[in-house]
mmCIF file of C-alpha atoms and ligand atoms in Angstrom:
data_model
loop_
_atom_site.group_PDB
_atom_site.id
_atom_site.type_symbol
_atom_site.label_atom_id
_atom_site.label_comp_id
_atom_site.label_asym_id
_atom_site.label_seq_id
_atom_site.Cartn_x
_atom_site.Cartn_y
_atom_site.Cartn_z
ATOM 1 C CA ALA A 1 0.065 0.018 -0.105
ATOM 2 C CA LYS A 2 2.891 2.378 0.828
ATOM 3 C CA GLU A 3 4.454 1.661 -2.512
ATOM 4 C CA GLN A 4 1.236 2.155 -4.452
ATOM 5 C CA GLY A 5 0.915 5.582 -2.613
ATOM 6 C CA GLY A 6 4.282 6.531 -3.734
ATOM 7 C CA GLY A 7 3.481 5.460 -7.318
ATOM 8 C CA GLY A 8 0.268 7.326 -7.067
ATOM 9 C CA ARG A 9 2.076 10.590 -6.178
ATOM 10 C CA LEU A 10 4.579 9.891 -9.046
ATOM 11 C CA GLU A 11 1.784 9.595 -11.522
ATOM 12 C CA ILE A 12 0.134 12.783 -10.233
ATOM 13 C CA TYR A 13 3.531 14.489 -10.429
ATOM 14 C CA ALA A 14 4.017 13.079 -13.971
ATOM 15 C CA ALA A 15 0.534 14.236 -15.151
ATOM 16 C CA HIS A 16 1.293 17.649 -13.684
ATOM 17 C CA MET A 17 4.701 17.835 -15.508
ATOM 18 C CA HIS A 18 2.882 16.726 -18.675
ATOM 19 C CA ALA A 19 0.227 19.360 -18.426
ATOM 20 C CA LYS A 20 2.888 22.027 -17.854
ATOM 21 C CA VAL A 21 4.927 20.925 -20.931
ATOM 22 C CA VAL A 22 1.894 20.904 -23.209
ATOM 23 C CA GLY A 23 0.722 24.240 -21.761
ATOM 24 C CA ARG A 24 4.188 25.637 -22.579
ATOM 25 C CA LEU A 25 4.088 24.156 -26.099
ATOM 26 C CA GLU A 26 0.630 25.498 -26.669
ATOM 27 C CA LEU A 27 1.724 28.999 -25.488
ATOM 28 C CA GLN A 28 4.798 28.962 -27.932
ATOM 29 C CA THR A 29 2.339 28.045 -30.744
ATOM 30 C CA GLU A 30 0.064 30.871 -29.737
ATOM 31 C CA LEU A 31 3.085 33.290 -29.530
ATOM 32 C CA ARG A 32 4.354 32.398 -33.044
ATOM 33 C CA GLN A 33 0.920 32.926 -34.330
ATOM 34 C CA ALA A 34 0.765 36.305 -32.574
ATOM 35 C CA LEU A 35 3.925 37.623 -34.274
ATOM 36 C CA ALA A 36 2.426 36.605 -37.613
ATOM 37 C CA ASP A 37 -0.880 38.396 -36.786
ATOM 38 C CA ARG A 38 0.994 41.460 -35.579
ATOM 39 C CA SER A 39 -0.661 41.148 -32.050
ATOM 40 C CA PHE A 40 2.369 42.484 -30.193
ATOM 41 C CA ALA A 41 2.297 46.094 -29.297
ATOM 42 C CA LEU A 42 4.831 48.564 -27.685
ATOM 43 C CA GLU A 43 4.402 50.899 -24.914
ATOM 44 C CA PHE A 44 7.018 53.439 -24.036
ATOM 45 C CA GLN A 45 8.085 54.658 -20.645
ATOM 46 C CA PRO A 46 9.813 58.126 -20.314
ATOM 47 C CA VAL A 47 13.113 58.589 -18.830
ATOM 48 C CA VAL A 48 13.775 61.921 -17.218
ATOM 49 C CA ASP A 49 16.731 63.986 -16.373
ATOM 50 C CA LEU A 50 16.216 64.473 -12.592
ATOM 51 C CA ASP A 51 17.752 68.007 -12.581
ATOM 52 C CA THR A 52 15.579 69.400 -15.337
ATOM 53 C CA SER A 53 12.557 67.052 -15.412
ATOM 54 C CA GLN A 54 12.971 66.802 -19.130
ATOM 55 C CA VAL A 55 12.283 63.657 -20.834
ATOM 56 C CA THR A 56 15.478 62.503 -22.475
ATOM 57 C CA ALA A 57 14.378 59.128 -23.799
ATOM 58 C CA VAL A 58 11.803 56.399 -23.726
ATOM 59 C CA GLU A 59 12.271 52.710 -22.998
ATOM 60 C CA ALA A 60 10.305 50.404 -25.389
ATOM 61 C CA LEU A 61 8.259 47.818 -23.472
ATOM 62 C CA VAL A 62 6.571 45.016 -25.305
ATOM 63 C CA ARG A 63 3.014 43.686 -24.705
ATOM 64 C CA TRP A 64 0.901 40.949 -26.260
ATOM 65 C CA ARG A 65 -2.682 41.754 -27.366
ATOM 66 C CA ARG A 66 -4.348 38.436 -26.615
ATOM 67 C CA GLY A 67 -8.017 39.200 -27.419
ATOM 68 C CA GLU A 68 -9.163 41.608 -24.847
ATOM 69 C CA GLU A 69 -6.367 40.817 -22.548
ATOM 70 C CA LEU A 70 -2.944 42.838 -22.551
ATOM 71 C CA VAL A 71 -0.350 40.343 -21.533
ATOM 72 C CA GLN A 72 2.656 41.695 -19.749
ATOM 73 C CA PRO A 73 6.261 40.596 -20.777
ATOM 74 C CA GLU A 74 6.908 38.526 -17.694
ATOM 75 C CA GLU A 75 4.470 36.082 -18.928
ATOM 76 C CA PHE A 76 5.801 35.479 -22.470
ATOM 77 C CA ILE A 77 9.543 36.666 -22.713
ATOM 78 C CA GLY A 78 10.619 33.464 -21.110
ATOM 79 C CA PRO A 79 8.685 31.180 -23.410
ATOM 80 C CA ALA A 80 9.640 33.259 -26.439
ATOM 81 C CA GLU A 81 13.398 32.958 -25.508
ATOM 82 C CA GLU A 82 12.981 29.130 -25.103
ATOM 83 C CA SER A 83 11.384 28.625 -28.387
ATOM 84 C CA GLY A 84 13.830 30.920 -30.202
ATOM 85 C CA LEU A 85 10.789 33.306 -31.120
ATOM 86 C CA ILE A 86 12.446 36.141 -29.310
ATOM 87 C CA VAL A 87 14.882 36.419 -32.313
ATOM 88 C CA PRO A 88 12.241 37.540 -34.860
ATOM 89 C CA LEU A 89 10.141 39.270 -32.065
ATOM 90 C CA GLY A 90 12.979 41.147 -30.820
ATOM 91 C CA GLU A 91 13.696 42.281 -34.398
ATOM 92 C CA TRP A 92 10.225 43.488 -34.716
ATOM 93 C CA ILE A 93 10.411 45.422 -31.358
ATOM 94 C CA LEU A 94 13.607 46.956 -32.416
ATOM 95 C CA ARG A 95 12.232 48.125 -35.859
ATOM 96 C CA GLU A 96 9.023 49.180 -34.532
ATOM 97 C CA ALA A 97 10.590 51.356 -31.763
ATOM 98 C CA CYS A 98 13.326 52.941 -34.013
ATOM 99 C CA ASP A 99 10.583 53.840 -36.537
ATOM 100 C CA ARG A 100 8.556 55.555 -34.068
ATOM 101 C CA VAL A 101 11.432 57.408 -32.464
ATOM 102 C CA ALA A 102 12.767 58.398 -35.903
ATOM 103 C CA MET A 103 9.357 59.864 -36.515
ATOM 104 C CA TRP A 104 9.516 61.987 -33.347
ATOM 105 C CA ARG A 105 13.028 63.142 -33.982
ATOM 106 C CA ALA A 106 12.060 64.097 -37.515
ATOM 107 C CA SER A 107 9.646 66.592 -35.999
ATOM 108 C CA ASP A 108 12.571 68.206 -34.136
ATOM 109 C CA TRP A 109 12.217 66.504 -30.964
ATOM 110 C CA ASP A 110 15.566 65.318 -29.339
ATOM 111 C CA ILE A 111 14.529 62.161 -27.845
ATOM 112 C CA GLY A 112 16.572 58.918 -27.209
ATOM 113 C CA LEU A 113 15.398 55.271 -27.198
ATOM 114 C CA SER A 114 16.215 52.275 -25.052
ATOM 115 C CA VAL A 115 15.443 48.761 -26.057
ATOM 116 C CA ASN A 116 15.670 45.620 -23.865
ATOM 117 C CA LEU A 117 17.710 42.642 -25.354
ATOM 118 C CA SER A 118 17.609 38.942 -24.494
ATOM 119 C CA VAL A 119 20.736 36.855 -24.567
ATOM 120 C CA LYS A 120 19.331 34.639 -27.358
ATOM 121 C CA GLN A 121 19.124 37.694 -29.705
ATOM 122 C CA ILE A 122 22.550 38.775 -29.071
ATOM 123 C CA LEU A 123 23.971 35.326 -29.625
ATOM 124 C CA SER A 124 21.912 34.761 -32.776
ATOM 125 C CA PRO A 125 23.849 34.905 -36.117
ATOM 126 C CA ARG A 126 23.975 38.333 -37.867
ATOM 127 C CA PHE A 127 22.537 40.116 -34.762
ATOM 128 C CA VAL A 128 24.904 43.115 -35.240
ATOM 129 C CA GLU A 129 24.038 43.340 -39.000
ATOM 130 C CA THR A 130 20.280 43.375 -37.947
ATOM 131 C CA VAL A 131 20.776 46.204 -35.654
ATOM 132 C CA ALA A 132 22.928 48.099 -38.186
ATOM 133 C CA GLY A 133 20.241 47.520 -40.907
ATOM 134 C CA VAL A 134 17.413 48.652 -38.669
ATOM 135 C CA LEU A 135 19.286 51.919 -37.843
ATOM 136 C CA GLU A 136 20.091 52.527 -41.433
ATOM 137 C CA GLU A 137 16.393 52.009 -42.517
ATOM 138 C CA SER A 138 15.036 54.203 -39.785
ATOM 139 C CA GLY A 139 17.603 56.800 -40.230
ATOM 140 C CA LEU A 140 18.318 56.916 -36.555
ATOM 141 C CA PRO A 141 21.803 57.633 -35.537
ATOM 142 C CA GLY A 142 23.434 54.980 -33.393
ATOM 143 C CA ARG A 143 24.097 57.165 -30.540
ATOM 144 C CA VAL A 144 20.269 57.687 -30.001
ATOM 145 C CA LEU A 145 19.772 53.992 -29.232
ATOM 146 C CA THR A 146 20.599 52.357 -25.981
ATOM 147 C CA LEU A 147 20.541 48.683 -25.847
ATOM 148 C CA GLU A 148 19.687 47.376 -22.369
ATOM 149 C CA VAL A 149 21.057 44.014 -21.103
ATOM 150 C CA ASP A 150 20.888 42.374 -17.863
ATOM 151 C CA GLU A 151 23.444 40.151 -16.153
ATOM 152 C CA GLU A 152 22.000 37.012 -17.382
ATOM 153 C CA VAL A 153 23.270 38.013 -20.827
ATOM 154 C CA LEU A 154 26.909 38.287 -19.496
ATOM 155 C CA LEU A 155 26.686 35.114 -17.447
ATOM 156 C CA GLU A 156 25.405 32.697 -20.127
ATOM 157 C CA ASN A 157 28.070 32.994 -22.661
ATOM 158 C CA PRO A 158 30.345 35.815 -21.549
ATOM 159 C CA GLY A 159 32.987 35.830 -24.239
ATOM 160 C CA GLU A 160 30.728 35.526 -27.055
ATOM 161 C CA ALA A 161 28.193 38.102 -25.598
ATOM 162 C CA VAL A 162 30.763 40.516 -24.820
ATOM 163 C CA GLU A 163 32.184 40.472 -28.299
ATOM 164 C CA ARG A 164 28.958 41.005 -29.942
ATOM 165 C CA LEU A 165 28.022 43.852 -27.589
ATOM 166 C CA SER A 166 31.374 45.558 -28.272
ATOM 167 C CA GLU A 167 30.845 45.225 -31.984
ATOM 168 C CA LEU A 168 27.331 46.925 -31.375
ATOM 169 C CA ARG A 169 29.049 49.640 -29.445
ATOM 170 C CA ARG A 170 31.422 50.287 -32.348
ATOM 171 C CA LEU A 171 28.224 50.979 -34.431
ATOM 172 C CA GLY A 172 27.801 53.995 -32.089
ATOM 173 C CA VAL A 173 25.002 52.389 -30.127
ATOM 174 C CA ARG A 174 25.033 52.790 -26.271
ATOM 175 C CA LEU A 175 24.833 49.933 -23.850
ATOM 176 C CA ALA A 176 23.221 49.914 -20.499
ATOM 177 C CA ILE A 177 23.249 47.265 -17.789
ATOM 178 C CA ASP A 178 19.626 46.788 -16.707
ATOM 179 C CA ASP A 179 18.651 45.817 -13.027
ATOM 180 C CA PHE A 180 22.096 46.783 -11.814
ATOM 181 C CA GLY A 181 23.139 45.659 -8.436
ATOM 182 C CA MET A 182 20.953 42.527 -8.383
ATOM 183 C CA GLY A 183 23.587 40.007 -9.725
ATOM 184 C CA TYR A 184 26.432 38.910 -7.571
ATOM 185 C CA ALA A 185 28.836 39.824 -10.298
ATOM 186 C CA SER A 186 27.588 43.275 -11.455
ATOM 187 C CA LEU A 187 31.003 44.986 -10.620
ATOM 188 C CA ALA A 188 33.005 42.387 -12.591
ATOM 189 C CA HIS A 189 31.011 42.960 -15.723
ATOM 190 C CA LEU A 190 32.027 46.593 -15.845
ATOM 191 C CA ARG A 191 35.482 45.458 -16.281
ATOM 192 C CA GLU A 192 34.834 43.151 -19.125
ATOM 193 C CA LEU A 193 32.459 45.345 -20.984
ATOM 194 C CA ARG A 194 32.413 49.130 -21.608
ATOM 195 C CA VAL A 195 28.995 50.288 -20.934
ATOM 196 C CA ASP A 196 27.464 53.812 -21.105
ATOM 197 C CA ALA A 197 24.751 53.537 -18.516
ATOM 198 C CA ILE A 198 23.716 51.585 -15.644
ATOM 199 C CA LYS A 199 20.095 51.212 -14.442
ATOM 200 C CA ILE A 200 19.711 50.822 -10.597
ATOM 201 C CA ASP A 201 17.472 47.824 -9.851
ATOM 202 C CA PRO A 202 13.971 49.034 -8.432
ATOM 203 C CA SER A 203 14.570 46.863 -5.325
ATOM 204 C CA PHE A 204 17.157 49.424 -4.126
ATOM 205 C CA ILE A 205 14.717 52.340 -4.951
ATOM 206 C CA ARG A 206 11.944 50.630 -3.053
ATOM 207 C CA ASP A 207 13.759 50.707 0.359
ATOM 208 C CA LEU A 208 15.569 53.935 -0.113
ATOM 209 C CA GLY A 209 15.542 55.935 3.144
ATOM 210 C CA GLU A 210 14.075 53.102 5.036
ATOM 211 C CA ASP A 211 16.878 50.690 4.981
ATOM 212 C CA GLY A 212 20.308 52.377 5.909
ATOM 213 C CA THR A 213 22.277 49.693 4.065
ATOM 214 C CA VAL A 214 20.327 49.974 0.794
ATOM 215 C CA THR A 215 20.560 53.747 0.982
ATOM 216 C CA LEU A 216 24.281 53.608 1.324
ATOM 217 C CA LEU A 217 24.691 50.924 -1.458
ATOM 218 C CA THR A 218 22.476 53.208 -3.761
ATOM 219 C CA HIS A 219 24.570 56.112 -2.951
ATOM 220 C CA THR A 220 27.794 54.200 -3.669
ATOM 221 C CA ILE A 221 26.331 52.781 -6.951
ATOM 222 C CA ILE A 222 25.487 56.417 -8.221
ATOM 223 C CA ARG A 223 29.070 57.580 -7.343
ATOM 224 C CA LEU A 224 30.520 54.588 -8.925
ATOM 225 C CA GLY A 225 28.702 55.238 -12.114
ATOM 226 C CA GLN A 226 29.544 58.892 -12.068
ATOM 227 C CA ASP A 227 33.311 58.158 -11.529
ATOM 228 C CA LEU A 228 33.183 55.795 -14.318
ATOM 229 C CA GLY A 229 31.730 58.404 -16.601
ATOM 230 C CA MET A 230 28.372 56.548 -16.945
ATOM 231 C CA GLN A 231 24.859 57.722 -17.042
ATOM 232 C CA VAL A 232 23.068 56.542 -13.892
ATOM 233 C CA VAL A 233 19.308 55.863 -14.212
ATOM 234 C CA ALA A 234 17.222 54.897 -11.176
ATOM 235 C CA GLU A 235 14.358 52.552 -11.938
ATOM 236 C CA GLY A 236 11.078 52.157 -10.104
ATOM 237 C CA ILE A 237 10.644 55.752 -8.594
ATOM 238 C CA GLU A 238 7.150 55.726 -7.143
ATOM 239 C CA ARG A 239 7.310 58.143 -4.082
ATOM 240 C CA PRO A 240 8.237 61.816 -3.937
ATOM 241 C CA ASP A 241 10.666 60.946 -0.903
ATOM 242 C CA GLN A 242 12.604 58.546 -3.261
ATOM 243 C CA LEU A 243 12.768 61.251 -5.876
ATOM 244 C CA GLU A 244 14.128 63.742 -3.386
ATOM 245 C CA GLN A 245 16.683 61.352 -2.046
ATOM 246 C CA LEU A 246 17.973 60.425 -5.462
ATOM 247 C CA ARG A 247 18.346 64.018 -6.492
ATOM 248 C CA SER A 248 20.235 64.804 -3.238
ATOM 249 C CA MET A 249 22.558 61.829 -4.044
ATOM 250 C CA GLY A 250 23.210 63.339 -7.538
ATOM 251 C CA CYS A 251 21.554 60.623 -9.451
ATOM 252 C CA GLY A 252 21.309 61.939 -12.989
ATOM 253 C CA HIS A 253 18.203 60.114 -14.487
ATOM 254 C CA GLY A 254 15.037 58.367 -13.360
ATOM 255 C CA GLN A 255 12.267 56.249 -14.350
ATOM 256 C CA GLY A 256 9.063 55.189 -12.456
ATOM 257 C CA PHE A 257 5.395 55.390 -11.962
ATOM 258 C CA LEU A 258 5.755 58.685 -10.155
ATOM 259 C CA VAL A 259 7.482 60.217 -13.293
ATOM 260 C CA ALA A 260 5.354 58.473 -15.876
ATOM 261 C CA ARG A 261 3.862 54.982 -16.568
ATOM 262 C CA PRO A 262 4.536 53.140 -19.701
ATOM 263 C CA MET A 263 2.256 54.490 -22.343
ATOM 264 C CA VAL A 264 1.209 53.756 -26.089
ATOM 265 C CA ALA A 265 3.115 56.152 -28.439
ATOM 266 C CA ASP A 266 0.209 58.624 -28.756
ATOM 267 C CA GLY A 267 0.116 58.880 -25.027
ATOM 268 C CA VAL A 268 3.809 59.757 -24.765
ATOM 269 C CA GLU A 269 3.299 62.320 -27.578
ATOM 270 C CA ALA A 270 0.283 63.816 -25.853
ATOM 271 C CA LEU A 271 2.207 64.066 -22.518
ATOM 272 C CA VAL A 272 5.650 65.094 -23.495
ATOM 273 C CA GLY A 273 5.856 65.356 -27.267
ATOM 274 C CA GLY A 274 8.225 67.757 -28.894
ATOM 275 C CA GLY A 275 10.214 68.182 -25.535
ATOM 276 C CA ALA A 276 7.927 69.138 -22.791
ATOM 277 C CA GLY A 277 8.910 68.206 -19.400
ATOM 278 C CA VAL A 278 7.084 66.420 -16.724
ATOM 279 C CA ALA A 279 5.955 68.166 -13.516
ATOM 280 C CA LEU A 280 8.173 66.753 -10.816
HETATM 281 P P1 LIG B 301 13.025 46.191 -17.286
HETATM 282 O O1 LIG B 301 13.688 46.269 -18.651
HETATM 283 O O2 LIG B 301 13.590 46.331 -16.032
HETATM 284 O O3 LIG B 301 11.756 47.253 -17.450
HETATM 285 C C1 LIG B 301 11.121 47.941 -16.420
HETATM 286 C C2 LIG B 301 9.817 47.276 -15.820
HETATM 287 O O4 LIG B 301 9.456 47.994 -14.664
HETATM 288 C C3 LIG B 301 8.571 47.332 -16.843
HETATM 289 O O5 LIG B 301 7.882 46.365 -16.583
HETATM 290 C C4 LIG B 301 8.001 48.790 -16.279
HETATM 291 O O6 LIG B 301 6.631 48.767 -16.545
HETATM 292 C C5 LIG B 301 8.207 48.414 -14.861
HETATM 293 N N1 LIG B 301 8.074 49.736 -14.042
HETATM 294 C C6 LIG B 301 8.439 51.029 -14.441
HETATM 295 N N2 LIG B 301 8.255 51.944 -13.496
HETATM 296 C C7 LIG B 301 7.853 51.238 -12.366
HETATM 297 C C8 LIG B 301 7.486 51.588 -11.128
HETATM 298 O O7 LIG B 301 7.508 52.716 -10.641
HETATM 299 N N3 LIG B 301 7.093 50.658 -10.292
HETATM 300 C C9 LIG B 301 6.967 49.266 -10.609
HETATM 301 N N4 LIG B 301 6.391 48.417 -9.855
HETATM 302 N N5 LIG B 301 7.345 48.804 -11.875
HETATM 303 C C10 LIG B 301 7.692 49.773 -12.753
HETATM 304 P P2 LIG B 301 7.362 45.386 -17.799
HETATM 305 O O8 LIG B 301 7.029 46.232 -19.040
HETATM 306 O O9 LIG B 301 6.367 44.409 -17.331
HETATM 307 O O10 LIG B 301 8.624 44.603 -18.232
HETATM 308 C C11 LIG B 301 9.248 43.809 -17.308
HETATM 309 C C12 LIG B 301 10.459 43.105 -17.909
HETATM 310 O O11 LIG B 301 10.367 42.342 -19.161
HETATM 311 C C13 LIG B 301 11.512 44.286 -18.400
HETATM 312 O O12 LIG B 301 12.249 44.727 -17.208
HETATM 313 C C14 LIG B 301 12.462 43.487 -19.444
HETATM 314 O O13 LIG B 301 13.419 42.795 -18.716
HETATM 315 C C15 LIG B 301 11.313 42.548 -20.051
HETATM 316 N N6 LIG B 301 11.033 43.235 -21.319
HETATM 317 C C16 LIG B 301 10.137 44.251 -21.522
HETATM 318 N N7 LIG B 301 9.946 44.446 -22.841
HETATM 319 C C17 LIG B 301 10.919 43.883 -23.530
HETATM 320 C C18 LIG B 301 11.392 43.651 -24.853
HETATM 321 O O14 LIG B 301 11.036 44.345 -25.635
HETATM 322 N N8 LIG B 301 12.509 42.737 -25.035
HETATM 323 C C19 LIG B 301 12.941 41.813 -24.079
HETATM 324 N N9 LIG B 301 13.880 41.083 -24.391
HETATM 325 N N10 LIG B 301 12.533 42.137 -22.734
HETATM 326 C C20 LIG B 301 11.561 42.966 -22.444
HETATM 327 MG MG1 LIG B 302 14.974 47.678 -19.167
HETATM 328 MG MG1 LIG B 303 15.588 43.534 -17.900
HETATM 329 MG MG1 LIG B 304 15.184 47.133 -14.857
#
């Protein structure tokens, strides 16, 4: 009876795993179809200069329009990476975002663009050519584009990834380390790869002023970035006290719901189009 119970549990476990795998495969099929149907959409979140409250750039964030539902990237970027769909999806995101920002720049608005990359994209063949091609077709100068990578990118295949990213940098494109401070090797990466910006992980900003160690670490990251000549962007600013603290620490740039939420392109245009600042 004991053994039977164990076998039963194993069967339940196996059935559960099976359901999970099937669910995953179905999701991947659905995602492939969504790309063909143009069911992905971009939102843009403003990044502001904390001194002037001017919007200096927008970060492109992908969403999936699944019927009435707007699915957030946390639910589908992982599966898109596993299936390899992130390569064509990422190319679509890059092209769509560059075209939009090129349009804004053509109307005399000096705005930059940040796009997130997955490691699969960076290591895919001809990725550098793809980026160069998109820039050329959109007419966007390389320096206007910042590519955001997180540590995972540098952990998975460090030599190859650093090589590809360095080639991208030679195109004039800027590089940023996203979610900086979360990975145990954040500092080591600054040695291997020249980056133009670091984005401080929101978990630091959340506890700013409430946790002495976090506050000190945040201040240290800001100074480190400054000393290395990098732009420092604080992510996840939600409260006025966080904004004040970051300003007093000399943090150059910020992003977060207090500043502006991610918005569709028309929303960005309505709010800050042409170079209007935000009220902060
Ligand atoms: P991320 O690149 O660190 O993007 C910032 C995330 O924080 C966004 O979530 C944004 O909506 C959210 N956020 C911004 N301000 C605040 C705030 O004040 N409070 C809180 N609680 N959240 C805030 P989102 O759009 O759900 O994206 C999540 C992650 O998915 C991104 O993190 C990025 O790693 C990934 N992702 C998004 N778009 C893309 C994409 O086009 N390509 C790739 N490869 N990954 C993407
Ligand atoms: Mg990002
Ligand atoms: Mg990220
Ligand atoms: Mg981040």
